[in-house]
Coordinates of C-alpha atoms in Angstrom, one line a residue:
M1 CA -52.9 -13.5 -2.1
D2 CA -56.6 -12.1 -1.7
G3 CA -57.5 -8.7 -1.7
W4 CA -58.2 -5.6 -4.1
T5 CA -56.3 -4.6 -7.6
I6 CA -56.3 -1.6 -9.6
E7 CA -55.0 -1.4 -12.7
W8 CA -54.0 1.7 -15.2
D9 CA -52.1 2.4 -18.3
R10 CA -48.9 2.2 -16.6
G11 CA -49.4 -0.2 -13.8
R12 CA -51.1 -2.7 -11.4
V13 CA -51.0 -3.2 -7.7
L14 CA -52.5 -5.3 -5.4
A15 CA -53.9 -4.3 -1.8
I16 CA -54.4 -7.3 0.9
P17 CA -56.4 -6.9 4.2
T18 CA -53.5 -7.9 6.3
G19 CA -51.7 -4.6 7.2
G20 CA -53.2 -2.8 4.5
M21 CA -50.5 -3.8 2.5
A22 CA -49.4 -3.0 -1.0
H23 CA -47.8 -5.9 -2.8
H24 CA -47.1 -7.3 -6.6
L25 CA -46.5 -3.6 -7.7
Q26 CA -46.0 -3.3 -11.6
L27 CA -45.0 -0.3 -13.1
R28 CA -44.9 0.0 -16.8
L29 CA -41.9 2.2 -18.5
A30 CA -42.6 4.2 -21.7
D31 CA -40.9 1.5 -23.6
G32 CA -43.0 -0.8 -22.5
R33 CA -40.9 -2.9 -19.7
V34 CA -42.4 -3.8 -16.4
V35 CA -40.7 -2.9 -13.2
E36 CA -41.8 -5.0 -10.0
P37 CA -39.8 -2.6 -7.4
F38 CA -41.1 -4.7 -4.2
A39 CA -39.7 -7.5 -2.8
E40 CA -41.9 -10.6 -2.0
A41 CA -41.4 -13.3 0.8
P42 CA -40.8 -16.9 -0.7
W43 CA -43.0 -18.2 1.6
H44 CA -46.3 -16.7 0.8
G45 CA -49.0 -19.3 0.1
E46 CA -46.9 -21.8 2.2
P47 CA -49.8 -23.5 4.3
D48 CA -47.4 -24.1 7.5
V49 CA -46.4 -20.3 7.4
L50 CA -50.0 -19.1 7.0
S51 CA -51.3 -21.2 9.9
D52 CA -48.5 -20.7 12.0
T53 CA -49.8 -18.0 14.7
R54 CA -46.0 -17.8 16.2
F55 CA -45.4 -15.5 13.6
P56 CA -47.0 -12.1 13.4
A57 CA -49.3 -11.5 10.5
H58 CA -47.2 -9.2 8.7
L59 CA -44.3 -11.6 8.8
R60 CA -46.5 -14.0 7.1
T61 CA -47.4 -11.9 4.2
L62 CA -44.0 -10.0 4.3
G63 CA -42.9 -7.5 1.5
G64 CA -44.6 -5.0 -0.4
E65 CA -45.2 -1.6 1.4
W66 CA -47.4 -0.7 4.3
P67 CA -47.5 1.9 7.1
C68 CA -46.6 1.4 10.8
V69 CA -48.1 3.2 13.5
P70 CA -46.7 3.2 16.2
F71 CA -43.5 2.0 14.5
G72 CA -41.2 -0.5 16.0
T73 CA -41.3 -2.0 19.4
G74 CA -42.5 0.2 22.4
E75 CA -44.8 1.0 25.2
A76 CA -47.5 2.4 23.1
D77 CA -48.4 -1.1 21.5
P78 CA -47.3 -4.9 22.2
A79 CA -47.4 -5.3 18.3
H80 CA -43.9 -4.9 16.5
H81 CA -44.9 -2.1 14.0
G82 CA -48.2 -1.6 15.8
H83 CA -51.8 -3.2 15.8
G84 CA -52.4 -2.0 12.2
S85 CA -49.6 -3.9 10.7
N86 CA -51.1 -7.4 11.9
A87 CA -55.0 -6.6 11.9
D88 CA -57.2 -7.0 8.9
W89 CA -58.1 -3.6 7.3
Q90 CA -61.1 -3.1 5.7
L91 CA -62.2 -1.6 1.9
V92 CA -64.0 1.9 2.4
E93 CA -63.9 2.6 -1.4
Q94 CA -62.7 1.4 -4.7
G95 CA -62.7 3.5 -7.6
E96 CA -61.2 2.8 -11.1
R97 CA -57.8 4.0 -10.1
H98 CA -57.7 4.2 -6.3
L99 CA -58.5 2.4 -3.2
R100 CA -59.3 3.8 0.1
L101 CA -58.6 1.2 3.4
A102 CA -59.3 1.9 7.2
C103 CA -58.1 0.0 10.4
D104 CA -60.0 0.7 13.5
F105 CA -58.1 0.2 16.8
P106 CA -59.1 -1.5 19.9
A107 CA -60.6 0.8 22.6
G108 CA -58.1 2.1 24.9
H109 CA -55.2 2.5 22.3
A110 CA -54.4 6.1 21.9
V111 CA -54.8 5.5 18.1
E112 CA -58.5 5.3 17.0
R113 CA -58.2 4.8 13.1
L114 CA -55.9 4.5 10.3
E115 CA -56.9 5.1 7.0
R116 CA -54.7 5.1 3.6
E117 CA -55.4 5.6 -0.2
I118 CA -53.6 3.9 -2.9
R119 CA -53.9 6.0 -6.2
A120 CA -52.7 5.0 -9.7
V121 CA -51.1 8.2 -11.6
E122 CA -52.6 8.1 -14.9
G123 CA -50.0 8.5 -17.7
E124 CA -47.3 7.7 -15.6
A125 CA -45.3 4.7 -14.1
A126 CA -46.2 6.0 -10.3
V127 CA -48.4 5.2 -7.5
E128 CA -49.3 7.7 -4.8
F129 CA -50.1 6.9 -1.3
T130 CA -51.8 9.2 1.5
L131 CA -51.9 8.1 5.4
R132 CA -54.5 9.5 7.7
V133 CA -54.1 9.1 11.4
V134 CA -56.8 9.9 14.1
T135 CA -55.9 9.5 17.8
R136 CA -58.2 9.2 20.8
V137 CA -55.8 11.5 22.9
D138 CA -53.0 14.1 22.4
C139 CA -49.8 11.7 22.0
A140 CA -46.7 11.5 20.3
L141 CA -45.8 8.3 18.6
P142 CA -43.1 7.1 16.6
I143 CA -44.4 6.3 13.2
G144 CA -42.8 4.9 9.6
L145 CA -43.4 3.6 6.5
H146 CA -42.3 0.0 5.6
P147 CA -41.6 -0.8 1.5
I148 CA -39.5 -3.4 0.8
F149 CA -37.6 -3.4 -2.2
R150 CA -36.4 -6.1 -4.3
L151 CA -32.6 -6.9 -4.6
P152 CA -31.5 -7.9 -8.0
A153 CA -29.6 -11.1 -8.5
E154 CA -26.4 -9.4 -10.2
T155 CA -23.6 -8.7 -7.6
A156 CA -23.7 -4.7 -6.8
G157 CA -26.4 -4.5 -9.2
L158 CA -28.6 -1.9 -7.2
R159 CA -27.1 1.6 -6.5
V160 CA -28.8 3.1 -3.3
E161 CA -28.7 6.9 -3.6
P162 CA -30.5 8.6 -0.6
A163 CA -31.2 12.4 -0.4
P164 CA -28.8 14.1 1.5
F165 CA -28.6 13.3 5.3
A166 CA -27.1 14.7 8.5
K167 CA -25.7 11.6 9.8
G168 CA -25.8 7.9 9.4
Q169 CA -25.9 5.3 12.3
V170 CA -25.8 1.7 12.7
F171 CA -27.9 -0.2 14.8
P172 CA -26.6 0.1 18.4
E173 CA -26.8 -3.2 19.1
T174 CA -25.6 -6.2 17.1
F175 CA -28.2 -6.6 14.9
Q176 CA -28.5 -10.2 13.9
P177 CA -26.0 -12.2 16.3
D178 CA -23.0 -14.1 14.3
V179 CA -24.5 -12.5 10.8
S180 CA -24.3 -8.9 11.2
R181 CA -20.7 -7.1 10.4
L182 CA -21.2 -3.4 10.7
R183 CA -20.0 -2.0 13.9
P184 CA -22.9 -1.3 16.1
N185 CA -23.5 2.1 17.0
A186 CA -21.0 3.2 14.1
L187 CA -21.4 6.8 12.7
F188 CA -20.9 7.7 9.1
D189 CA -21.0 10.2 6.6
R190 CA -21.2 8.1 3.6
L191 CA -22.9 4.9 2.6
D192 CA -19.9 3.2 1.0
A193 CA -17.7 3.8 4.1
I194 CA -19.3 2.2 7.2
D195 CA -17.0 0.9 10.1
T196 CA -17.4 -3.2 10.4
V197 CA -16.4 -5.1 13.5
E198 CA -13.4 -6.4 11.5
G199 CA -11.9 -2.9 11.6
D200 CA -12.4 -2.3 7.8
H201 CA -15.3 -0.6 6.0
A202 CA -18.2 -1.8 4.2
S203 CA -20.6 -0.4 1.5
L204 CA -24.5 -0.5 1.5
A205 CA -24.4 2.1 -1.7
A206 CA -24.2 -0.9 -4.0
L207 CA -26.2 -4.2 -3.5
P208 CA -26.4 -7.0 -3.3
A209 CA -23.3 -6.6 -1.0
A210 CA -21.0 -9.7 -0.2
G211 CA -20.7 -10.6 3.4
L212 CA -23.5 -8.5 4.7
G213 CA -26.3 -10.8 5.3
E214 CA -28.6 -8.8 7.9
E215 CA -28.0 -4.8 8.9
L216 CA -29.9 -2.3 9.6
V217 CA -28.7 1.7 9.8
Q218 CA -30.6 4.9 10.3
L219 CA -30.1 7.9 7.9
W220 CA -30.7 11.1 10.4
R221 CA -32.4 14.1 9.3
C222 CA -32.7 12.8 5.6
E223 CA -34.3 15.1 3.0
G224 CA -37.1 12.8 1.9
A225 CA -35.8 10.9 -0.9
M226 CA -34.2 7.7 -2.0
S227 CA -33.6 6.5 -5.6
L228 CA -32.5 2.9 -6.3
E229 CA -30.8 2.4 -9.8
D230 CA -31.1 -1.3 -11.3
T231 CA -27.8 -1.1 -13.7
A232 CA -28.2 -4.4 -15.2
A233 CA -31.8 -3.4 -16.2
A234 CA -31.1 0.4 -16.8
T235 CA -34.1 1.4 -14.7
R236 CA -34.6 3.9 -11.6
V237 CA -37.1 3.6 -8.8
R238 CA -37.7 6.7 -6.9
F239 CA -39.3 6.7 -3.5
T240 CA -40.2 10.4 -2.2
W241 CA -41.9 11.3 1.1
D242 CA -42.3 14.5 3.4
P243 CA -39.3 14.8 5.7
A244 CA -41.7 16.8 8.0
A245 CA -43.8 13.8 8.6
F246 CA -40.7 11.5 8.7
P247 CA -37.5 13.3 9.4
H248 CA -35.2 10.1 9.3
C249 CA -34.8 6.9 7.3
L250 CA -34.1 3.4 8.2
L251 CA -32.0 1.3 5.8
W252 CA -32.6 -2.5 6.3
V253 CA -30.6 -4.9 4.2
S254 CA -31.5 -8.4 4.5
Q255 CA -29.5 -10.8 2.1
G256 CA -30.6 -14.1 3.4
G257 CA -28.8 -13.8 6.8
R258 CA -32.1 -15.0 9.1
D259 CA -32.1 -18.7 9.2
A260 CA -35.1 -19.3 11.9
A261 CA -38.5 -20.3 10.2
P262 CA -39.9 -18.4 8.3
W263 CA -36.9 -17.1 6.8
N264 CA -34.8 -20.3 6.2
G265 CA -32.1 -18.0 4.7
R266 CA -34.7 -17.5 1.7
F267 CA -35.4 -13.7 2.0
R268 CA -33.7 -10.8 0.3
G269 CA -34.7 -7.4 0.4
L270 CA -34.0 -3.6 1.2
G271 CA -36.3 -1.8 3.4
V272 CA -36.4 1.8 2.6
E273 CA -38.4 3.1 6.0
P274 CA -38.9 6.8 6.3
I275 CA -39.6 7.2 10.2
A276 CA -40.0 9.6 13.0
S277 CA -38.5 7.3 15.4
A278 CA -35.3 6.1 16.8
F279 CA -34.6 2.8 15.0
D280 CA -37.2 0.2 15.8
R281 CA -37.3 0.3 19.5
G282 CA -38.3 2.5 21.7
D283 CA -35.6 2.1 24.5
L284 CA -32.8 2.9 22.0
I285 CA -33.5 6.3 22.1
R286 CA -30.8 6.8 24.6
H287 CA -28.0 6.0 21.6
A288 CA -29.8 8.2 19.3
A289 CA -27.4 10.4 17.3
F290 CA -30.2 13.0 17.4
R291 CA -33.5 13.4 19.6
E292 CA -35.3 15.7 17.4
G293 CA -38.1 14.2 15.0
T294 CA -38.0 10.6 17.1
A295 CA -42.1 10.8 17.4
Q296 CA -44.8 12.6 15.8
A297 CA -47.2 14.4 17.7
F298 CA -51.1 14.0 17.3
R299 CA -54.0 16.0 18.5
A300 CA -57.0 14.0 20.1
G301 CA -59.7 13.7 17.2
E302 CA -57.9 15.6 14.4
P303 CA -56.7 13.8 11.6
W304 CA -53.2 14.0 10.4
E305 CA -52.2 13.1 7.0
T306 CA -49.2 12.7 5.0
S307 CA -48.5 11.9 1.4
Y308 CA -45.6 9.9 -0.5
R309 CA -45.0 8.5 -3.9
I310 CA -43.3 5.5 -5.5
E311 CA -42.1 5.8 -9.4
A312 CA -40.2 4.1 -12.1
E313 CA -38.3 5.4 -15.3
A314 CA -35.8 4.3 -17.8
L315 CA -32.2 5.5 -17.3

């Protein structure tokens, strides 16, 4: 992948033009071990995928982390996860320990410009991100962040520990026909006890999980943090964000459950997606367990800004 790289004493990260995505993050622990928290699609670099315009640009380079403004699919933008997810971003500034990228939106779009900064935290196995949104008009838009974390090969090798949340809800429709097993629209209070279509319970608290190929759930009123503990490697990745900016969180579990190209049953990852949205489709708000916090308000010409952080530590 071509792009811009920053390195520091405790890590390395690559940013690419497509979506302004951050890829191939490496975080070095105090004991010298390197944690690579992001999932990366196995089709990176495959010519037939890279040249196939049937696939949106962010799918051709799937993995890592990027912002979605607007988030999902809705009336505000015809592109899934918004224009900025599929457009080429420009490098605004590159310092020794930071990158600033920007994406200008087409004339007539409610959004005028997105900017993001990726900054290394000197002396820490951590990277910090800042997202700035400028709109042309007063508006309320669904927005989100889209990091996809690596799933370890060991069965139930990853413990998923969200901050407290008010209620969990399974995607209101069958998420992936003939694959998804969680009961559509089921409500839950714990990740380890979610209703299935067979009438029993499944767990997303420990991954990989046998029999769950493709699932999507929303954690309503999540308090802005997620810890992912790799029990075999004895490491923990912690992702924190501002719950005032992103009051809820989607969990997307993909364990080889998509057979169409370019997936071909090959992709494995856990999307931890802080959002101000109802799932990833605007029409699904009618099923939402809560209506508050399903869009973020913006004032024309007034920059809106938020920050978030990904860090790693030894257990």
